[in-house]
Amino acid sequence: MRLSPYWLGRAACVCRKWRYATRMPSLWRNACLKTWQVSGRQENERLCAEKYGGSWRAMWHDRPRLRFDGLYVSRNTYIRTGIAEWKITNPVHLVCYYRYLRFFPNGKFLYKTTPLRVKEVAKTMQGRAAKLDGLFSGRCMLDGTQVEAAVIYPGSRPTVLRIRLRLRGTIPGAYNRLDLLSLVTCGVDENLVPNETEDVINIVDGWQENETHNPDIPAVSHRRGMQPFVFVPFEEVDTSVLNLPVDKMDYYVPG
């Protein structure tokens, strides 16, 4: 079978024979080894034997994991004061923008902030990072349910964006929510900037929230735009409720 683990779960609901076929250990073993490939085969086999009773399917369901078959989307809104006309009204504008995250099994991720809706961004985030489009590539690390991620913004004065998240699910095994715990930008020593983004997470490891390594760029802890990320599978990007404009959905409660 070439079905993804999520489609294996759906196939198991068809009939008793399909349910039996989808419980083959080799299917779930391959899924686990691919999902946690950064841990290595031996470490995954040890965890499966010690914590999950040798069941790869139980390991897939119970062990926290980031999802790679779609985008994590944070929809944020704020009110901006408009220009009064004829001294009669004081207009305000409801502004909506999104933060997007896409993760990969090898520890890389893509990050983008834009007013464009999900169905307009999904195609660009399925390819390689294009910095001209405001799409940046970084590295992340998952420890239990805690996610540490970092991106370097290039330029004459390189800036690091550090993201701390908490992984959870609306139902057991879903892992379809990411709570945004902190969002910090700070300076980085130009001598420490790697040629590639593979080492950025190691550079900022252990930094304090208010720590910066460039006196010209102070550390800033952002407090706005902190709505939780909601997972949207690629097959649902065109129909997701997150595509609704502000005149139809002024505020979204992720749950």
PDB file of C-alpha atoms in Angstrom:
ATOM      1  CA  MET A   1       0.000   0.000   0.000  1.00  0.00           C
ATOM      2  CA  ARG A   2       1.113   3.550  -0.776  1.00  0.00           C
ATOM      3  CA  LEU A   3      -1.512   5.318   1.318  1.00  0.00           C
ATOM      4  CA  SER A   4      -0.467   7.884   3.899  1.00  0.00           C
ATOM      5  CA  PRO A   5      -1.215   7.021   7.558  1.00  0.00           C
ATOM      6  CA  TYR A   6      -4.190   9.385   7.530  1.00  0.00           C
ATOM      7  CA  TRP A   7      -5.707   7.624   4.525  1.00  0.00           C
ATOM      8  CA  LEU A   8      -4.961   4.259   6.142  1.00  0.00           C
ATOM      9  CA  GLY A   9      -7.210   5.316   9.005  1.00  0.00           C
ATOM     10  CA  ARG A  10      -9.977   6.206   6.581  1.00  0.00           C
ATOM     11  CA  ALA A  11      -9.527   2.973   4.644  1.00  0.00           C
ATOM     12  CA  ALA A  12      -9.899   1.001   7.886  1.00  0.00           C
ATOM     13  CA  CYS A  13     -13.483   2.275   8.121  1.00  0.00           C
ATOM     14  CA  VAL A  14     -14.535   0.700   4.799  1.00  0.00           C
ATOM     15  CA  CYS A  15     -14.961  -2.901   5.940  1.00  0.00           C
ATOM     16  CA  ARG A  16     -13.531  -5.576   8.196  1.00  0.00           C
ATOM     17  CA  LYS A  17     -11.078  -6.896   5.591  1.00  0.00           C
ATOM     18  CA  TRP A  18      -9.694  -3.446   4.887  1.00  0.00           C
ATOM     19  CA  ARG A  19      -9.366  -2.789   8.597  1.00  0.00           C
ATOM     20  CA  TYR A  20      -7.310  -5.958   8.982  1.00  0.00           C
ATOM     21  CA  ALA A  21      -5.134  -5.048   5.982  1.00  0.00           C
ATOM     22  CA  THR A  22      -4.395  -1.544   7.275  1.00  0.00           C
ATOM     23  CA  ARG A  23      -3.085  -2.903  10.589  1.00  0.00           C
ATOM     24  CA  MET A  24      -0.028  -4.520   9.022  1.00  0.00           C
ATOM     25  CA  PRO A  25       2.942  -3.505  11.248  1.00  0.00           C
ATOM     26  CA  SER A  26       5.184  -2.800   8.252  1.00  0.00           C
ATOM     27  CA  LEU A  27       2.881   0.009   7.078  1.00  0.00           C
ATOM     28  CA  TRP A  28       3.032   1.844  10.390  1.00  0.00           C
ATOM     29  CA  ARG A  29       6.736   1.129  10.846  1.00  0.00           C
ATOM     30  CA  ASN A  30       7.526   2.869   7.569  1.00  0.00           C
ATOM     31  CA  ALA A  31       5.319   5.801   8.556  1.00  0.00           C
ATOM     32  CA  CYS A  32       7.034   6.168  11.942  1.00  0.00           C
ATOM     33  CA  LEU A  33      10.563   5.918  10.544  1.00  0.00           C
ATOM     34  CA  LYS A  34       9.762   8.595   7.974  1.00  0.00           C
ATOM     35  CA  THR A  35       8.030  10.918  10.440  1.00  0.00           C
ATOM     36  CA  TRP A  36      10.795  10.771  13.058  1.00  0.00           C
ATOM     37  CA  GLN A  37      13.698  10.265  10.659  1.00  0.00           C
ATOM     38  CA  VAL A  38      15.823  12.824  12.528  1.00  0.00           C
ATOM     39  CA  SER A  39      15.863  10.442  15.527  1.00  0.00           C
ATOM     40  CA  GLY A  40      17.345   7.597  13.483  1.00  0.00           C
ATOM     41  CA  ARG A  41      16.123   4.041  12.975  1.00  0.00           C
ATOM     42  CA  GLN A  42      17.716   2.544  16.101  1.00  0.00           C
ATOM     43  CA  GLU A  43      16.304   5.193  18.430  1.00  0.00           C
ATOM     44  CA  ASN A  44      12.815   4.808  16.932  1.00  0.00           C
ATOM     45  CA  GLU A  45      12.950   1.046  17.318  1.00  0.00           C
ATOM     46  CA  ARG A  46      14.046   1.425  20.948  1.00  0.00           C
ATOM     47  CA  LEU A  47      11.208   3.840  21.742  1.00  0.00           C
ATOM     48  CA  CYS A  48       8.670   1.603  20.019  1.00  0.00           C
ATOM     49  CA  ALA A  49       9.754  -1.399  22.088  1.00  0.00           C
ATOM     50  CA  GLU A  50      10.080   0.399  25.436  1.00  0.00           C
ATOM     51  CA  LYS A  51       7.196   2.900  25.410  1.00  0.00           C
ATOM     52  CA  TYR A  52       4.633   1.496  22.993  1.00  0.00           C
ATOM     53  CA  GLY A  53       4.841  -2.247  23.560  1.00  0.00           C
ATOM     54  CA  GLY A  54       6.359  -2.873  20.148  1.00  0.00           C
ATOM     55  CA  SER A  55       3.308  -1.454  18.341  1.00  0.00           C
ATOM     56  CA  TRP A  56       4.254   0.944  15.559  1.00  0.00           C
ATOM     57  CA  ARG A  57       0.611   1.894  15.136  1.00  0.00           C
ATOM     58  CA  ALA A  58       0.342   2.884  18.813  1.00  0.00           C
ATOM     59  CA  MET A  59       3.551   4.868  18.479  1.00  0.00           C
ATOM     60  CA  TRP A  60       2.155   6.746  15.488  1.00  0.00           C
ATOM     61  CA  HIS A  61      -1.053   7.570  17.352  1.00  0.00           C
ATOM     62  CA  ASP A  62       0.356   8.485  20.767  1.00  0.00           C
ATOM     63  CA  ARG A  63       3.776  10.020  20.160  1.00  0.00           C
ATOM     64  CA  PRO A  64       3.636  13.795  19.530  1.00  0.00           C
ATOM     65  CA  ARG A  65       4.466  14.611  15.919  1.00  0.00           C
ATOM     66  CA  LEU A  66       4.343  17.515  13.522  1.00  0.00           C
ATOM     67  CA  ARG A  67       2.228  17.006  10.436  1.00  0.00           C
ATOM     68  CA  PHE A  68       3.762  17.316   6.981  1.00  0.00           C
ATOM     69  CA  ASP A  69       0.715  16.870   4.737  1.00  0.00           C
ATOM     70  CA  GLY A  70      -0.522  20.456   4.931  1.00  0.00           C
ATOM     71  CA  LEU A  71      -0.049  23.899   6.472  1.00  0.00           C
ATOM     72  CA  TYR A  72      -0.364  25.253   9.995  1.00  0.00           C
ATOM     73  CA  VAL A  73      -2.224  28.568   9.691  1.00  0.00           C
ATOM     74  CA  SER A  74      -2.618  31.388  12.220  1.00  0.00           C
ATOM     75  CA  ARG A  75      -5.333  33.914  11.295  1.00  0.00           C
ATOM     76  CA  ASN A  76      -4.917  37.291  13.007  1.00  0.00           C
ATOM     77  CA  THR A  77      -7.002  40.456  12.914  1.00  0.00           C
ATOM     78  CA  TYR A  78      -6.607  43.955  14.299  1.00  0.00           C
ATOM     79  CA  ILE A  79      -8.405  47.290  14.013  1.00  0.00           C
ATOM     80  CA  ARG A  80      -6.759  50.209  12.222  1.00  0.00           C
ATOM     81  CA  THR A  81      -8.121  53.748  12.402  1.00  0.00           C
ATOM     82  CA  GLY A  82      -9.168  55.232   9.080  1.00  0.00           C
ATOM     83  CA  ILE A  83      -9.330  58.806   7.816  1.00  0.00           C
ATOM     84  CA  ALA A  84     -12.420  60.769   8.792  1.00  0.00           C
ATOM     85  CA  GLU A  85     -14.282  62.262   5.845  1.00  0.00           C
ATOM     86  CA  TRP A  86     -16.410  65.409   6.135  1.00  0.00           C
ATOM     87  CA  LYS A  87     -15.942  65.286   9.912  1.00  0.00           C
ATOM     88  CA  ILE A  88     -18.985  63.045  10.222  1.00  0.00           C
ATOM     89  CA  THR A  89     -17.655  59.598  10.967  1.00  0.00           C
ATOM     90  CA  ASN A  90     -14.546  58.045  12.472  1.00  0.00           C
ATOM     91  CA  PRO A  91     -14.030  54.984  10.269  1.00  0.00           C
ATOM     92  CA  VAL A  92     -12.014  51.960  11.294  1.00  0.00           C
ATOM     93  CA  HIS A  93     -10.696  49.085   9.219  1.00  0.00           C
ATOM     94  CA  LEU A  94     -10.536  45.456  10.268  1.00  0.00           C
ATOM     95  CA  VAL A  95      -7.216  44.140   8.950  1.00  0.00           C
ATOM     96  CA  CYS A  96      -6.607  40.419   8.517  1.00  0.00           C
ATOM     97  CA  TYR A  97      -3.288  38.665   7.968  1.00  0.00           C
ATOM     98  CA  TYR A  98      -1.925  35.144   8.290  1.00  0.00           C
ATOM     99  CA  ARG A  99       1.146  33.347   9.562  1.00  0.00           C
ATOM    100  CA  TYR A 100       1.957  30.102   7.740  1.00  0.00           C
ATOM    101  CA  LEU A 101       4.161  27.192   8.755  1.00  0.00           C
ATOM    102  CA  ARG A 102       4.999  24.110   6.745  1.00  0.00           C
ATOM    103  CA  PHE A 103       7.169  21.406   8.309  1.00  0.00           C
ATOM    104  CA  PHE A 104       9.283  18.672   6.720  1.00  0.00           C
ATOM    105  CA  PRO A 105      10.472  15.330   8.176  1.00  0.00           C
ATOM    106  CA  ASN A 106      14.158  16.359   8.042  1.00  0.00           C
ATOM    107  CA  GLY A 107      13.676  19.225  10.516  1.00  0.00           C
ATOM    108  CA  LYS A 108      13.284  22.052   8.005  1.00  0.00           C
ATOM    109  CA  PHE A 109      10.254  24.317   7.828  1.00  0.00           C
ATOM    110  CA  LEU A 110       8.918  27.197   5.754  1.00  0.00           C
ATOM    111  CA  TYR A 111       7.542  30.407   7.269  1.00  0.00           C
ATOM    112  CA  LYS A 112       5.504  33.190   5.697  1.00  0.00           C
ATOM    113  CA  THR A 113       3.501  36.196   6.928  1.00  0.00           C
ATOM    114  CA  THR A 114       1.046  37.621   4.418  1.00  0.00           C
ATOM    115  CA  PRO A 115      -2.526  38.950   3.968  1.00  0.00           C
ATOM    116  CA  LEU A 116      -3.092  36.308   1.272  1.00  0.00           C
ATOM    117  CA  ARG A 117      -5.576  33.555   2.096  1.00  0.00           C
ATOM    118  CA  VAL A 118      -4.832  29.855   2.456  1.00  0.00           C
ATOM    119  CA  LYS A 119      -5.787  28.774  -1.060  1.00  0.00           C
ATOM    120  CA  GLU A 120      -3.560  31.493  -2.530  1.00  0.00           C
ATOM    121  CA  VAL A 121      -0.486  30.560  -0.494  1.00  0.00           C
ATOM    122  CA  ALA A 122      -0.640  26.759  -0.485  1.00  0.00           C
ATOM    123  CA  LYS A 123       0.885  26.343  -3.952  1.00  0.00           C
ATOM    124  CA  THR A 124       3.882  28.567  -3.228  1.00  0.00           C
ATOM    125  CA  MET A 125       4.638  26.696   0.008  1.00  0.00           C
ATOM    126  CA  GLN A 126       4.728  23.312  -1.677  1.00  0.00           C
ATOM    127  CA  GLY A 127       7.990  24.210  -3.412  1.00  0.00           C
ATOM    128  CA  ARG A 128      11.327  25.576  -2.267  1.00  0.00           C
ATOM    129  CA  ALA A 129      11.646  28.806  -0.292  1.00  0.00           C
ATOM    130  CA  ALA A 130      11.658  31.938  -2.433  1.00  0.00           C
ATOM    131  CA  LYS A 131      12.854  34.888  -0.335  1.00  0.00           C
ATOM    132  CA  LEU A 132      11.653  37.343  -2.967  1.00  0.00           C
ATOM    133  CA  ASP A 133       8.115  36.219  -2.109  1.00  0.00           C
ATOM    134  CA  GLY A 134       8.646  36.609   1.635  1.00  0.00           C
ATOM    135  CA  LEU A 135       8.949  32.853   2.089  1.00  0.00           C
ATOM    136  CA  PHE A 136      11.760  31.853   4.450  1.00  0.00           C
ATOM    137  CA  SER A 137      13.335  28.524   5.338  1.00  0.00           C
ATOM    138  CA  GLY A 138      14.456  27.619   8.859  1.00  0.00           C
ATOM    139  CA  ARG A 139      15.096  24.750  11.226  1.00  0.00           C
ATOM    140  CA  CYS A 140      12.954  23.361  14.030  1.00  0.00           C
ATOM    141  CA  MET A 141      13.259  20.862  16.851  1.00  0.00           C
ATOM    142  CA  LEU A 142      10.464  18.896  18.561  1.00  0.00           C
ATOM    143  CA  ASP A 143      10.926  17.881  22.199  1.00  0.00           C
ATOM    144  CA  GLY A 144       7.796  16.211  23.535  1.00  0.00           C
ATOM    145  CA  THR A 145       5.064  18.729  22.747  1.00  0.00           C
ATOM    146  CA  GLN A 146       7.412  21.732  22.673  1.00  0.00           C
ATOM    147  CA  VAL A 147       8.565  23.077  19.309  1.00  0.00           C
ATOM    148  CA  GLU A 148      11.579  25.372  18.974  1.00  0.00           C
ATOM    149  CA  ALA A 149      12.038  27.004  15.567  1.00  0.00           C
ATOM    150  CA  ALA A 150      14.343  29.666  14.161  1.00  0.00           C
ATOM    151  CA  VAL A 151      14.645  31.619  10.911  1.00  0.00           C
ATOM    152  CA  ILE A 152      17.360  34.058   9.821  1.00  0.00           C
ATOM    153  CA  TYR A 153      16.189  37.106   7.891  1.00  0.00           C
ATOM    154  CA  PRO A 154      19.026  38.011   5.499  1.00  0.00           C
ATOM    155  CA  GLY A 155      20.235  41.540   4.854  1.00  0.00           C
ATOM    156  CA  SER A 156      22.906  44.035   5.866  1.00  0.00           C
ATOM    157  CA  ARG A 157      21.992  43.377   9.512  1.00  0.00           C
ATOM    158  CA  PRO A 158      20.885  39.744   9.867  1.00  0.00           C
ATOM    159  CA  THR A 159      17.952  39.195  12.211  1.00  0.00           C
ATOM    160  CA  VAL A 160      16.841  35.978  13.876  1.00  0.00           C
ATOM    161  CA  LEU A 161      13.185  35.105  14.360  1.00  0.00           C
ATOM    162  CA  ARG A 162      12.760  32.630  17.218  1.00  0.00           C
ATOM    163  CA  ILE A 163       9.430  30.838  17.531  1.00  0.00           C
ATOM    164  CA  ARG A 164       8.331  28.723  20.492  1.00  0.00           C
ATOM    165  CA  LEU A 165       5.199  26.601  20.098  1.00  0.00           C
ATOM    166  CA  ARG A 166       3.200  23.952  21.943  1.00  0.00           C
ATOM    167  CA  LEU A 167       1.785  21.025  19.959  1.00  0.00           C
ATOM    168  CA  ARG A 168      -1.672  19.644  20.761  1.00  0.00           C
ATOM    169  CA  GLY A 169      -4.708  18.098  19.116  1.00  0.00           C
ATOM    170  CA  THR A 170      -8.455  18.676  19.243  1.00  0.00           C
ATOM    171  CA  ILE A 171      -8.835  14.882  19.336  1.00  0.00           C
ATOM    172  CA  PRO A 172      -6.301  12.212  20.382  1.00  0.00           C
ATOM    173  CA  GLY A 173      -3.629  11.709  17.741  1.00  0.00           C
ATOM    174  CA  ALA A 174      -4.665  14.660  15.561  1.00  0.00           C
ATOM    175  CA  TYR A 175      -1.858  17.110  16.470  1.00  0.00           C
ATOM    176  CA  ASN A 176      -3.687  19.766  14.479  1.00  0.00           C
ATOM    177  CA  ARG A 177      -3.003  22.791  16.708  1.00  0.00           C
ATOM    178  CA  LEU A 178       0.102  24.786  17.571  1.00  0.00           C
ATOM    179  CA  ASP A 179      -0.166  27.315  20.395  1.00  0.00           C
ATOM    180  CA  LEU A 180       2.169  30.254  19.833  1.00  0.00           C
ATOM    181  CA  LEU A 181       4.007  30.722  23.135  1.00  0.00           C
ATOM    182  CA  SER A 182       6.586  33.312  22.105  1.00  0.00           C
ATOM    183  CA  LEU A 183       7.730  35.174  19.014  1.00  0.00           C
ATOM    184  CA  VAL A 184      11.050  37.004  19.375  1.00  0.00           C
ATOM    185  CA  THR A 185      13.232  38.887  16.886  1.00  0.00           C
ATOM    186  CA  CYS A 186      16.814  39.751  17.788  1.00  0.00           C
ATOM    187  CA  GLY A 187      20.206  40.441  16.300  1.00  0.00           C
ATOM    188  CA  VAL A 188      22.847  37.873  15.517  1.00  0.00           C
ATOM    189  CA  ASP A 189      26.598  38.215  15.168  1.00  0.00           C
ATOM    190  CA  GLU A 190      27.429  38.299  11.469  1.00  0.00           C
ATOM    191  CA  ASN A 191      30.288  35.872  12.096  1.00  0.00           C
ATOM    192  CA  LEU A 192      27.776  33.308  13.388  1.00  0.00           C
ATOM    193  CA  VAL A 193      25.422  33.471  10.411  1.00  0.00           C
ATOM    194  CA  PRO A 194      25.662  30.105   8.624  1.00  0.00           C
ATOM    195  CA  ASN A 195      25.894  29.802   4.860  1.00  0.00           C
ATOM    196  CA  GLU A 196      22.873  27.491   5.010  1.00  0.00           C
ATOM    197  CA  THR A 197      19.985  27.398   7.475  1.00  0.00           C
ATOM    198  CA  GLU A 198      20.803  23.908   8.769  1.00  0.00           C
ATOM    199  CA  ASP A 199      22.731  25.309  11.751  1.00  0.00           C
ATOM    200  CA  VAL A 200      20.478  28.203  12.800  1.00  0.00           C
ATOM    201  CA  ILE A 201      18.668  26.236  15.523  1.00  0.00           C
ATOM    202  CA  ASN A 202      22.035  25.337  17.079  1.00  0.00           C
ATOM    203  CA  ILE A 203      23.133  28.976  17.069  1.00  0.00           C
ATOM    204  CA  VAL A 204      20.156  30.203  19.120  1.00  0.00           C
ATOM    205  CA  ASP A 205      19.951  27.144  21.387  1.00  0.00           C
ATOM    206  CA  GLY A 206      20.059  28.313  25.008  1.00  0.00           C
ATOM    207  CA  TRP A 207      19.474  32.003  24.263  1.00  0.00           C
ATOM    208  CA  GLN A 208      17.310  33.908  26.738  1.00  0.00           C
ATOM    209  CA  GLU A 209      14.139  35.611  25.504  1.00  0.00           C
ATOM    210  CA  ASN A 210      15.658  39.118  25.761  1.00  0.00           C
ATOM    211  CA  GLU A 211      19.093  38.090  24.464  1.00  0.00           C
ATOM    212  CA  THR A 212      20.603  39.655  21.359  1.00  0.00           C
ATOM    213  CA  HIS A 213      24.041  39.315  19.797  1.00  0.00           C
ATOM    214  CA  ASN A 214      24.030  42.591  17.913  1.00  0.00           C
ATOM    215  CA  PRO A 215      23.778  45.809  20.007  1.00  0.00           C
ATOM    216  CA  ASP A 216      22.226  47.648  17.059  1.00  0.00           C
ATOM    217  CA  ILE A 217      19.287  45.211  16.956  1.00  0.00           C
ATOM    218  CA  PRO A 218      17.543  44.841  20.330  1.00  0.00           C
ATOM    219  CA  ALA A 219      15.540  41.756  21.193  1.00  0.00           C
ATOM    220  CA  VAL A 220      11.804  42.345  20.722  1.00  0.00           C
ATOM    221  CA  SER A 221       9.166  40.006  22.126  1.00  0.00           C
ATOM    222  CA  HIS A 222       6.053  40.361  19.976  1.00  0.00           C
ATOM    223  CA  ARG A 223       2.650  40.287  21.674  1.00  0.00           C
ATOM    224  CA  ARG A 224       0.351  40.791  18.696  1.00  0.00           C
ATOM    225  CA  GLY A 225      -0.567  38.222  16.110  1.00  0.00           C
ATOM    226  CA  MET A 226      -0.366  35.349  18.585  1.00  0.00           C
ATOM    227  CA  GLN A 227      -3.432  33.362  17.509  1.00  0.00           C
ATOM    228  CA  PRO A 228      -2.950  29.557  17.593  1.00  0.00           C
ATOM    229  CA  PHE A 229      -2.045  27.754  14.389  1.00  0.00           C
ATOM    230  CA  VAL A 230      -4.698  25.497  12.856  1.00  0.00           C
ATOM    231  CA  PHE A 231      -3.664  22.614  10.620  1.00  0.00           C
ATOM    232  CA  VAL A 232      -5.161  22.579   7.112  1.00  0.00           C
ATOM    233  CA  PRO A 233      -4.447  19.499   4.909  1.00  0.00           C
ATOM    234  CA  PHE A 234      -3.459  20.285   1.330  1.00  0.00           C
ATOM    235  CA  GLU A 235      -6.616  18.637   0.007  1.00  0.00           C
ATOM    236  CA  GLU A 236      -8.728  21.097   2.042  1.00  0.00           C
ATOM    237  CA  VAL A 237      -6.968  24.390   1.316  1.00  0.00           C
ATOM    238  CA  ASP A 238      -9.614  25.479  -1.209  1.00  0.00           C
ATOM    239  CA  THR A 239     -12.567  24.775   1.091  1.00  0.00           C
ATOM    240  CA  SER A 240     -11.116  25.806   4.464  1.00  0.00           C
ATOM    241  CA  VAL A 241     -13.179  28.249   6.506  1.00  0.00           C
ATOM    242  CA  LEU A 242      -9.988  30.288   6.962  1.00  0.00           C
ATOM    243  CA  ASN A 243     -10.452  31.558   3.395  1.00  0.00           C
ATOM    244  CA  LEU A 244     -13.517  33.580   4.399  1.00  0.00           C
ATOM    245  CA  PRO A 245     -13.026  37.381   4.169  1.00  0.00           C
ATOM    246  CA  VAL A 246     -13.408  39.609   7.229  1.00  0.00           C
ATOM    247  CA  ASP A 247     -16.872  40.772   6.166  1.00  0.00           C
ATOM    248  CA  LYS A 248     -18.080  37.170   6.576  1.00  0.00           C
ATOM    249  CA  MET A 249     -15.877  36.105   9.493  1.00  0.00           C
ATOM    250  CA  ASP A 250     -14.463  38.968  11.542  1.00  0.00           C
ATOM    251  CA  TYR A 251     -12.913  36.709  14.179  1.00  0.00           C
ATOM    252  CA  TYR A 252     -11.966  33.046  14.230  1.00  0.00           C
ATOM    253  CA  VAL A 253     -11.795  30.901  17.376  1.00  0.00           C
ATOM    254  CA  PRO A 254      -9.360  28.005  16.704  1.00  0.00           C
ATOM    255  CA  GLY A 255     -10.492  25.763  19.570  1.00  0.00           C
TER     256      GLY A 255
END
